Coordinates of C-alpha atoms in Angstrom, one line a residue:
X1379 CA 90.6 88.7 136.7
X1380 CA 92.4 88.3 133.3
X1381 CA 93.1 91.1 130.6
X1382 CA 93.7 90.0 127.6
X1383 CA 95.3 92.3 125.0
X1384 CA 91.8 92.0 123.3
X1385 CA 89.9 93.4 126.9
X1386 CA 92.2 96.3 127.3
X1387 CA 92.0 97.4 123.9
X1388 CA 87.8 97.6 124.7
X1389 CA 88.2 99.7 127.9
X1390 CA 91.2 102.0 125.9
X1391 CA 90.7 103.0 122.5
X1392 CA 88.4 105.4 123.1
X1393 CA 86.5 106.6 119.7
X1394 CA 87.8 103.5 118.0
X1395 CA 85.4 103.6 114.6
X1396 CA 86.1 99.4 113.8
X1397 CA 86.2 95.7 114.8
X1398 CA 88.5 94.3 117.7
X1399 CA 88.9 90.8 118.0
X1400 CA 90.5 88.5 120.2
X1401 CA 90.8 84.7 120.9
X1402 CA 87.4 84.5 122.6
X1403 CA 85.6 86.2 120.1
X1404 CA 83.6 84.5 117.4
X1405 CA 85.1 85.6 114.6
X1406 CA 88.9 85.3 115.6
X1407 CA 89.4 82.4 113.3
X1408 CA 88.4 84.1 110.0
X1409 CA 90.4 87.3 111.5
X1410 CA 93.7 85.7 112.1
X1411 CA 93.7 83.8 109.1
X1412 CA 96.1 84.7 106.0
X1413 CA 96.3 83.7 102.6
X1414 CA 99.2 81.3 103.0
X1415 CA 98.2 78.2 104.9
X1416 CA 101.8 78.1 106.2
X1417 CA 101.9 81.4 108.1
X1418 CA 99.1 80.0 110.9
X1419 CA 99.6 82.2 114.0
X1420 CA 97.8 83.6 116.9
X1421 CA 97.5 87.0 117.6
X1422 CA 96.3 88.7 120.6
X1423 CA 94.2 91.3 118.9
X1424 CA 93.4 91.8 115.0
X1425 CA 91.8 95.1 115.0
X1426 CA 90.2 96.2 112.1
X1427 CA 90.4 99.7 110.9
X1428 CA 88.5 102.1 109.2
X1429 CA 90.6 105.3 108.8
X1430 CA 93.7 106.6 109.7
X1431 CA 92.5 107.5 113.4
X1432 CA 91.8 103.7 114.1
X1433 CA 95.2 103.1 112.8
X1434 CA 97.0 106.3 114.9
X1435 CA 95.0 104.4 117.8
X1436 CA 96.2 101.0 117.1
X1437 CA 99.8 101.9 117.1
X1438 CA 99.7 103.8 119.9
X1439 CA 98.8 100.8 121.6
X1440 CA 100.5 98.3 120.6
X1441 CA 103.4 100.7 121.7
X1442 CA 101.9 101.4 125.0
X1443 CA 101.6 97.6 125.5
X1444 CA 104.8 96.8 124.3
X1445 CA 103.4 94.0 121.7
X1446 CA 104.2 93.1 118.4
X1447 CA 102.7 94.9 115.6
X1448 CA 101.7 93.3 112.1
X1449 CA 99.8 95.6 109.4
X1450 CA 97.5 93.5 107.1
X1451 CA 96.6 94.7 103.6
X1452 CA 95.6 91.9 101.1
X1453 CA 97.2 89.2 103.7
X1454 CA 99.0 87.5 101.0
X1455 CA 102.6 88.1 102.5
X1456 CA 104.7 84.4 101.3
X1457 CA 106.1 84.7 104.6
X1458 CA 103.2 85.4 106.5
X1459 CA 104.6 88.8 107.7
X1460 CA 100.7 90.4 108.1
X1461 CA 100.4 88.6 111.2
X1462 CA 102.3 87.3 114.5
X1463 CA 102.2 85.4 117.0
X1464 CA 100.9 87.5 120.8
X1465 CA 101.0 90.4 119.2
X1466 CA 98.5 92.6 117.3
X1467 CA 97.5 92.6 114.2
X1468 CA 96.3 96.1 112.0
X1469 CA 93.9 94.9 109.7
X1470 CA 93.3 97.2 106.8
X1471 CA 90.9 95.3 104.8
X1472 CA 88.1 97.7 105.4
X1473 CA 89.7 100.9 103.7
X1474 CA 88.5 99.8 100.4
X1475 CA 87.8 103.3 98.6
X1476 CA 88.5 103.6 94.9
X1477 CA 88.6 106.9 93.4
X1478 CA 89.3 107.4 89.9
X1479 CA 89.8 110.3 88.0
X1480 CA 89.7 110.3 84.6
X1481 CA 90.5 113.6 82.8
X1482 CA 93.5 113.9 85.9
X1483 CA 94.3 109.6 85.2
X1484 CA 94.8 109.3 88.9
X1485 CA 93.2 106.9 91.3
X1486 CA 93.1 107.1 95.0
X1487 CA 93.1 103.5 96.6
X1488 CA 92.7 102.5 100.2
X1489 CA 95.3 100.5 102.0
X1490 CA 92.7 97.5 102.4
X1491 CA 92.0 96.8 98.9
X1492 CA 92.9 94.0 96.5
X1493 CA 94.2 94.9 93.1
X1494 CA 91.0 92.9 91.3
X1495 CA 88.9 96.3 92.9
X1496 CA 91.3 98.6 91.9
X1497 CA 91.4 97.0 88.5
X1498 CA 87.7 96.8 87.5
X1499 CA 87.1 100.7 88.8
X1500 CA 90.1 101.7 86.6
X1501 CA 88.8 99.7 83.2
X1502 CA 85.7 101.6 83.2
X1503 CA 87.0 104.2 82.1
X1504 CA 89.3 102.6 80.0
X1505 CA 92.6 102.9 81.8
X1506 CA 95.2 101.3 84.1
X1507 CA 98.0 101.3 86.5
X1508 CA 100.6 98.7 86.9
X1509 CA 100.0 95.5 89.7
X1510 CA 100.9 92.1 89.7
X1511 CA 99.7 88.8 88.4
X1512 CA 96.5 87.4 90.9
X1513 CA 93.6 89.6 91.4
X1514 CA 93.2 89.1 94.8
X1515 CA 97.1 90.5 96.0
X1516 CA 96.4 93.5 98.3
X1517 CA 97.6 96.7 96.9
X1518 CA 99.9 97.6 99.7
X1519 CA 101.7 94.9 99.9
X1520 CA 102.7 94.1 96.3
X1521 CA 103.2 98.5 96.0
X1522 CA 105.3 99.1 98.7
X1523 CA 107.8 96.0 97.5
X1524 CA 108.1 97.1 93.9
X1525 CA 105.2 96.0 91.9
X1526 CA 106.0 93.6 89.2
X1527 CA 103.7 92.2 86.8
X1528 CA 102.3 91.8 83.1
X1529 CA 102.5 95.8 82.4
X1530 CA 106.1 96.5 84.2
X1531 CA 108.0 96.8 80.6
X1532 CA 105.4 98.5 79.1
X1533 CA 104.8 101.3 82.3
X1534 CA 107.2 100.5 85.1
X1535 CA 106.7 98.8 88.5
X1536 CA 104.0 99.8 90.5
X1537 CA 106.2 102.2 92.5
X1538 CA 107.1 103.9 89.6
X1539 CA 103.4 105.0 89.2
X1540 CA 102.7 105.8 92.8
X1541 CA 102.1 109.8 92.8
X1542 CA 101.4 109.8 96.7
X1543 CA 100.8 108.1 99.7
X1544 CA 99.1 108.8 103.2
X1545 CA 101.2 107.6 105.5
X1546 CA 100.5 106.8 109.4
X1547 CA 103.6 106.9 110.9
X1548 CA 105.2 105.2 114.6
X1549 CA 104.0 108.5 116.6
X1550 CA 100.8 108.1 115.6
X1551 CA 100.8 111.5 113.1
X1552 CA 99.7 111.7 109.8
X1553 CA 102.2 112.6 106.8
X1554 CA 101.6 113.0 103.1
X1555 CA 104.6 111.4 101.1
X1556 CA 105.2 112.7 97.4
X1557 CA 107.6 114.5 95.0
X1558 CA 107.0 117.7 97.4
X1559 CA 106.3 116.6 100.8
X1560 CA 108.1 114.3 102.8
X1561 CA 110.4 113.4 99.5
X1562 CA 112.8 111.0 102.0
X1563 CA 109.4 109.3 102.8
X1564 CA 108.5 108.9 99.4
X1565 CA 111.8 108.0 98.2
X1566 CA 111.9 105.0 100.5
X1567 CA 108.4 103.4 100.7
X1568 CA 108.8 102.8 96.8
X1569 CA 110.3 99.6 97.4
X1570 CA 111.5 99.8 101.0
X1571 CA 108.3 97.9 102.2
X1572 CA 106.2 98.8 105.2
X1573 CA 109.5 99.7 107.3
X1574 CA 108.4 103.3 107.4
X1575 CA 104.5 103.5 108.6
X1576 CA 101.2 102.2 107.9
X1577 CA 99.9 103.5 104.4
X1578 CA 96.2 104.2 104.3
X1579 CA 95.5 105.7 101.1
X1580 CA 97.8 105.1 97.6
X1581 CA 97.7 107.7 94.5
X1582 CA 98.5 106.0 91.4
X1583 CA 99.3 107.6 87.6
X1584 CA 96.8 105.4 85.2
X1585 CA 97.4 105.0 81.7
X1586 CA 95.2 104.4 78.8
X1587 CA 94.8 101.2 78.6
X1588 CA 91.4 98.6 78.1
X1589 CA 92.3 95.1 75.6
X1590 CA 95.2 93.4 76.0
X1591 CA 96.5 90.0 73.7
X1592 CA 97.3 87.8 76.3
X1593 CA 97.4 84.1 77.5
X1594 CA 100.0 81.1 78.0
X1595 CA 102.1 79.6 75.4
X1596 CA 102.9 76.0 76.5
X1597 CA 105.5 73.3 75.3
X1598 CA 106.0 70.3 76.9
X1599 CA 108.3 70.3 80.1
X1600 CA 111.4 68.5 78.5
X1601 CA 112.0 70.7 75.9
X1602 CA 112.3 73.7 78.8
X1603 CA 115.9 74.4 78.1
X1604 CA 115.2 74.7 74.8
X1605 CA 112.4 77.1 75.7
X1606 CA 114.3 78.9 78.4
X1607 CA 117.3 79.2 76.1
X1608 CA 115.3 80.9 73.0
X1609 CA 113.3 83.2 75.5
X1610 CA 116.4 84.6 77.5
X1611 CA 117.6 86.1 74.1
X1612 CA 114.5 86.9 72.5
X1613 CA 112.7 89.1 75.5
X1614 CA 115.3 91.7 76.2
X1615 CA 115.0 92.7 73.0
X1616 CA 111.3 92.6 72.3
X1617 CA 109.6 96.0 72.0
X1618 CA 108.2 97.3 75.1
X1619 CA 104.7 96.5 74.3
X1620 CA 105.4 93.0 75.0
X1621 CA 105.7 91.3 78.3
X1622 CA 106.2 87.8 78.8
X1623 CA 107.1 85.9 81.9
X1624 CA 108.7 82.2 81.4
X1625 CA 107.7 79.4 84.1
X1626 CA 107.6 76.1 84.7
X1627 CA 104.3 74.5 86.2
X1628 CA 101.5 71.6 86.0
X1629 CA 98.3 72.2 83.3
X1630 CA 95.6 72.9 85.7
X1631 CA 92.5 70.2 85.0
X1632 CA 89.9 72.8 84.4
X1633 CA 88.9 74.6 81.5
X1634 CA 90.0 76.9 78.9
X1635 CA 92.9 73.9 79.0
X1636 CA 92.0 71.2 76.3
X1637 CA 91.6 67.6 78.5
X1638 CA 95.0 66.2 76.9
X1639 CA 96.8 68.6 78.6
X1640 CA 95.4 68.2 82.0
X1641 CA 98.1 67.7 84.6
X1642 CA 100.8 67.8 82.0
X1643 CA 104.0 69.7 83.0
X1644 CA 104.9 72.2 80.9
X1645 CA 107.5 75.1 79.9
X1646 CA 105.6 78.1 78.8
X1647 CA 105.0 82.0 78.4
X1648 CA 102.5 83.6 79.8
X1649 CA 102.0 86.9 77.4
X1650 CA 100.5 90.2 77.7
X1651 CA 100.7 92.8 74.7
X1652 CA 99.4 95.9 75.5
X1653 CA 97.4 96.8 72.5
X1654 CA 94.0 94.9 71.0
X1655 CA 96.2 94.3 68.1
X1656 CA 96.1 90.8 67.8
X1657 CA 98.2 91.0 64.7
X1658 CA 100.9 93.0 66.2
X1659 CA 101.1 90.7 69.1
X1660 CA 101.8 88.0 66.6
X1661 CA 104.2 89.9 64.9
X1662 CA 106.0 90.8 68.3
X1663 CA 106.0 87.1 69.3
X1664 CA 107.1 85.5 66.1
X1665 CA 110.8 86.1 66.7
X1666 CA 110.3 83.3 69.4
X1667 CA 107.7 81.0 68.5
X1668 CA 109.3 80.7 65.1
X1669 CA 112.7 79.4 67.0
X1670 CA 110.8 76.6 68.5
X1671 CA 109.1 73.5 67.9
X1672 CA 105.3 73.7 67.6
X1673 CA 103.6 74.3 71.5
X1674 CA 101.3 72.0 72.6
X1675 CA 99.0 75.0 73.9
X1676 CA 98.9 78.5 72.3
X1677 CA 96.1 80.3 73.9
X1678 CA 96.8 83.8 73.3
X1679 CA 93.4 86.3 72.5
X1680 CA 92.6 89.4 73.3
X1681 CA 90.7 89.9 76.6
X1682 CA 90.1 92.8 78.7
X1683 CA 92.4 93.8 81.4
X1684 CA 91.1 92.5 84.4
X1685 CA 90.3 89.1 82.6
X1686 CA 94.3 88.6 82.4
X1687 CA 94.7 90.0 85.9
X1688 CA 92.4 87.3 87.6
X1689 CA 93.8 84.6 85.2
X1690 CA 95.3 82.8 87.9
X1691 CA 92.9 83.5 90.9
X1692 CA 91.5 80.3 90.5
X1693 CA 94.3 78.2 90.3
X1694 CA 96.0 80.0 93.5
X1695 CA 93.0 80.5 96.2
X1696 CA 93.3 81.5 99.9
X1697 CA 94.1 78.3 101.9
X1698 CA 97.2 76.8 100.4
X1699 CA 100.7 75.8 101.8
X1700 CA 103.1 78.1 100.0
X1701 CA 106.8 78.2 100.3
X1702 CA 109.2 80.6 98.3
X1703 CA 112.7 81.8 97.2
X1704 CA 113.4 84.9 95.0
X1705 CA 116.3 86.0 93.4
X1706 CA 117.4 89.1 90.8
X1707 CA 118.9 87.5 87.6
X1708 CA 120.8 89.6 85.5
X1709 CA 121.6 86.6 82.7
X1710 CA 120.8 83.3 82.5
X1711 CA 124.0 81.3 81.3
X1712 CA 123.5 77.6 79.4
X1713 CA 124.5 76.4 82.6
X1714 CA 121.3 77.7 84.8
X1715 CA 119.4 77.2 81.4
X1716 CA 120.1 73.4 82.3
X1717 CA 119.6 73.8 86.6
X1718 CA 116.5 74.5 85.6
X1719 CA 115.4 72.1 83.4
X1720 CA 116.3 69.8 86.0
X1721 CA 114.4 71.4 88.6
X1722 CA 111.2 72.1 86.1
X1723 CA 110.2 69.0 84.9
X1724 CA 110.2 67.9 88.4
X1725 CA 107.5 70.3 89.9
X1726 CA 106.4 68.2 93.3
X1727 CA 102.8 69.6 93.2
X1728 CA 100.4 70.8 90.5
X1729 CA 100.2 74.2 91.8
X1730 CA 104.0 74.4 92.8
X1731 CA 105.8 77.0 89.8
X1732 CA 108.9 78.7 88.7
X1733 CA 108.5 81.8 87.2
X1734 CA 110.9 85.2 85.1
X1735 CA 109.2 88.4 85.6
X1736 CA 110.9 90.6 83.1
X1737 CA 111.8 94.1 84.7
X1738 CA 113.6 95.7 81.9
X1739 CA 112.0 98.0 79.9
X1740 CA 110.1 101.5 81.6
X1741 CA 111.9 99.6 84.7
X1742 CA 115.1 100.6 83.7
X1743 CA 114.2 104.1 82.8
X1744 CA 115.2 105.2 86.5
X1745 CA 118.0 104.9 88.2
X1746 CA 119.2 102.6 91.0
X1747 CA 118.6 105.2 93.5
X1748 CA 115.8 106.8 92.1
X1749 CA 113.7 104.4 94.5
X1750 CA 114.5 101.9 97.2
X1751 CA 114.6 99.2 94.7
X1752 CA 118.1 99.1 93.3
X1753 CA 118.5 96.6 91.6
X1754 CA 116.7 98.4 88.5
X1755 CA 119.8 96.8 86.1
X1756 CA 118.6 93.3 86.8
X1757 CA 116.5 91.9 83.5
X1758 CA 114.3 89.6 85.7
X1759 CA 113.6 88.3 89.2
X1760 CA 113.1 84.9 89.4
X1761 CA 110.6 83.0 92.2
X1762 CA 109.9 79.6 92.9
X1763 CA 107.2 78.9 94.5
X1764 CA 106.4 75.7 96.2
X1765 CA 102.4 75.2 96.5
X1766 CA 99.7 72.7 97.9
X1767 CA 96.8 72.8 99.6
X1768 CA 97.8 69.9 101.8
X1769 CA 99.9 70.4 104.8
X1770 CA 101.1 67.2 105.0
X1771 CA 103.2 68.1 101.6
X1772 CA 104.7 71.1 103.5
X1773 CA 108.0 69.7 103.8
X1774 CA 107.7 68.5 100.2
X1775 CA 107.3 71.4 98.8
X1776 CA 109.6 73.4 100.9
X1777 CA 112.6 71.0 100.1
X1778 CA 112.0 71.5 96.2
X1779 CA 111.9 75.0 96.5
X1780 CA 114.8 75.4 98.8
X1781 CA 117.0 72.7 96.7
X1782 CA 116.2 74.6 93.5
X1783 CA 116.5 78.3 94.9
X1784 CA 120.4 77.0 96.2
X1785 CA 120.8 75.3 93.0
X1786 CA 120.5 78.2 91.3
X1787 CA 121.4 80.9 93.7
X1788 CA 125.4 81.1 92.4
X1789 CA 124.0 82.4 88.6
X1790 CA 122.1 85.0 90.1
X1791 CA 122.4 89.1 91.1
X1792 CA 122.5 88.3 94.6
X1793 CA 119.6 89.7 96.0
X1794 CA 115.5 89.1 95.4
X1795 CA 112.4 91.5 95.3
X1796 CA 111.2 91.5 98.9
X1797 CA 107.6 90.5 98.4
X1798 CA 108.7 86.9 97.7
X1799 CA 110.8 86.4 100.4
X1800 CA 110.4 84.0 103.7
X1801 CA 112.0 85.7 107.0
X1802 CA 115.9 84.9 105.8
X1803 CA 117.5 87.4 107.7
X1804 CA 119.1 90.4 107.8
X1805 CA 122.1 89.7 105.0
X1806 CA 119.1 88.8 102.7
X1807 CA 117.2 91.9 103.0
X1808 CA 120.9 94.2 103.0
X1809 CA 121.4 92.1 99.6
X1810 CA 118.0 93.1 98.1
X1811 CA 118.4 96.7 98.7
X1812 CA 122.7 97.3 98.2
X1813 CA 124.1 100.4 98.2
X1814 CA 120.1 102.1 99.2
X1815 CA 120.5 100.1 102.6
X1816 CA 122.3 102.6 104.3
X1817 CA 120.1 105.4 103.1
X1818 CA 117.1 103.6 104.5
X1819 CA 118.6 102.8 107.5
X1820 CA 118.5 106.6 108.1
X1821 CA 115.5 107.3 107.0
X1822 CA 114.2 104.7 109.0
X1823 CA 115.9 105.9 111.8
X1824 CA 114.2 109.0 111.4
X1825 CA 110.5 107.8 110.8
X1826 CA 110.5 104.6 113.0
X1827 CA 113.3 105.4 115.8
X1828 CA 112.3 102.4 117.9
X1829 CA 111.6 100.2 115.1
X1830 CA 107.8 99.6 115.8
X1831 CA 107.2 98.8 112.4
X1832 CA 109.5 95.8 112.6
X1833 CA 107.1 92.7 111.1
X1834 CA 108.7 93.0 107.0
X1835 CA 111.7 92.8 105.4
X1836 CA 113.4 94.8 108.4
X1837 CA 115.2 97.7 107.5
X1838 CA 117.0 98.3 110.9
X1839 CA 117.1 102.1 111.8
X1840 CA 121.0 103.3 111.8

């Protein structure tokens, strides 16, 4: 008689509160499947949990079985790391609590939630906490790897706002990481990734914070270097309030973009000023537009918070083929100004992008080894990101990406935020964390001895 990972997990997890699901089941397609296309694996067992018992349970046996062991937040990993292939997968999508507490401007959010939740419950009360760019990213992920996106110059990365965390760790046991309980804990999941346990519940700091002046400048593609050139001097030394991140992409055909534009490639700036001052924003972002031509497109209005948040969740849904590269960038000399004009205006797919996340700003009020993430001098980190729903452009996209990531690579810090990495290996991840490797390494070795929590960036236990 067969048993399948999926049957002894029935007869074993005694008081198991959700959902296991194996191949045979009925909804094991839905279960295993992530947001990138690309990533299409088979696990043995997804189980979905409920609490922080179901979780204790699922590690324990996965260990017992000796399997693999994926944890699933959002499930938008690039690299498909929520998931494997035999193994089994910890599906957090049903801790979706949102707590908010206004007069305190905390909120407590559950590992399986997506920032678009976290976002709306926040806004009612006029108030937010740092994420990233698309709605629908889980919160765990995108946290525990940093946390850039349109408010990190104004208020940090999201790991500089994460008060606590509850984490479950490889033994099964339930710690509290913060400033005053488990500090080396604490110190290392703000950035170090899901090396260290399975977090279940996040507590953020929230700031005031409701209307923002936001939208995309665009010019057309072939006057990018000119773009590129004018922005790399003009953002460092914008006021805080403003962030803008520079890309390269394809004029969706869909509205708010006028019908000349459709499909057009473009150089741009996607903006967000953190006030409902639209005259300020304009004053903030004249120093730029008033070095360049006239842009085709300059759609910048004031719109509520989670309006800019979901801006893009359209444009990028659950399904597609995605391939990335990520680097730090510390300056952009005329020389990758013109590497990248090359590679912009030839953008193989409408949804395929390169974009500069500023991290300067409240980012570089802390120190290099104030968190995991080190590389807190860098000014941006730069991702390109090949995208398509088709997989028959897989290989399409993947060679633009790869050809413009080494293209580029030689102008760059040397390593890239972790949460827009593919599996590159060991000397990638040591890169992206420097001098902090070694300290994780021991703190790793002292959470995760046998390195269950192994599916990430792997931080290998010293």
């Amino acid at each position: 008689m067969s048993n399948t990972p999926a049957q002894a997990a029935r007869r074993e997890l005694m008081g198991f509160k959700g959902e296991l699901i194996g191949p045979d089941d009925s909804g094991y397609e839905e279960a295993r499947t992530v947001y990138n296309a690309m990533a299409d694996k088979s696990p043995a067992l997804v189980a979905r949990c409920t609490d922080a018992d179901d979780v204790a349970r699922v590690i324990r046996f996965a260990r017992e079985h000796r399997l693999p062991l994926a944890v699933r937040g959002g499930g938008h990993h690039g690299a498909g790391l929520g998931t494997c292939d035999g193994g089994v997968v910890a599906d957090l999508s049903p801790l979706k609590s949102v707590e908010v507490d206004p007069v305190a401007r905390t909120v407590r959010v559950g590992g399986g939630c997506v920032w678009g939740e976290v976002d709306r419950a926040t806004h009612e009360h006029g108030l937010a906490t740092p994420s990233g760019i698309i709605s629908t990213t889980g919160v765990g992920g995108l946290t525990l790897g940093g946390g850039l996106g349109h408010l990190t110059r104004r208020y940090g990365l999201s790991i500089d706002n994460l008060l606590a965390a509850d984490v479950v760790l490889a033994d099964g046991s339930l710690v509290r990481a913060s400033a005053d309980e488990d500090t080396d804990l604490h110190w290392a999941i703000r950035g170090g990734g899901g090396n260290f346990g399975v977090v279940t519940s996040f507590l953020f700091r929230l700031h005031e914070l409701s209307t923002v002046v936001a939208g995309p400048t665009f010019w057309p593609a072939e006057q990018g270097a000119e773009v590129l050139a004018a922005y790399r001097d003009f953002l460092p030394r914008a006021p805080r309030e403003v962030n803008g991140f520079f890309m390269y992409g394809t004029v969706p055909p869909a509205p708010p973009f006028p019908e000349e534009l459709h499909l057009h490639k473009v150089a741009g700036v996607v903006w967000c000023h953190t006030t409902d001052d639209p005259d300020a924003a304009a004053r903030a972002m004249a120093p730029l537009l008033d070095a360049l031509p006239e842009p085709a497109l300059h759609a910048v209005a004031p719109m509520p918070h989670p309006a800019l948040q979901s801006l893009f969740d359209g444009l990028y849904p659950p399904g597609d083929q995605w391939y990335w590269r990520a680097d730090f960038v510390d300056e952009i000399p005329d020389e990758a100004v013109a590497l990248h004009a090359k590679f912009g205006v030839d953008v193989p797919t409408m949804q395929s992008t390169m974009h500069l996340y500023p991290i300067d700003g409240a980012a570089h009020d802390h120190a290099s080894t104030d968190t995991a993430w080190s590389y807190r001098g860098a000014r941006w980190a730069c991702v390109y990101a090949g995208v398509d729903p088709d997989p028959a452009n897989a290989d399409l996209i993947k060679r633009w990406t790869v050809d413009y990531f080494d293209a580029l690579h030689p102008y760059t810090a040397g390593g890239a935020y972790v949460n827009m990495m593919m599996d590159e290996g060991q000397d990638r991840v040591r890169a992206s964390y420097r001098d902090n490797y070694t300290r994780l390494a021991q703190v790793k070795a002292a959470y995760d001895p046998e390195n269950v929590f192994r599916l990430n960036q792997n931080i290998e236990p010293e």
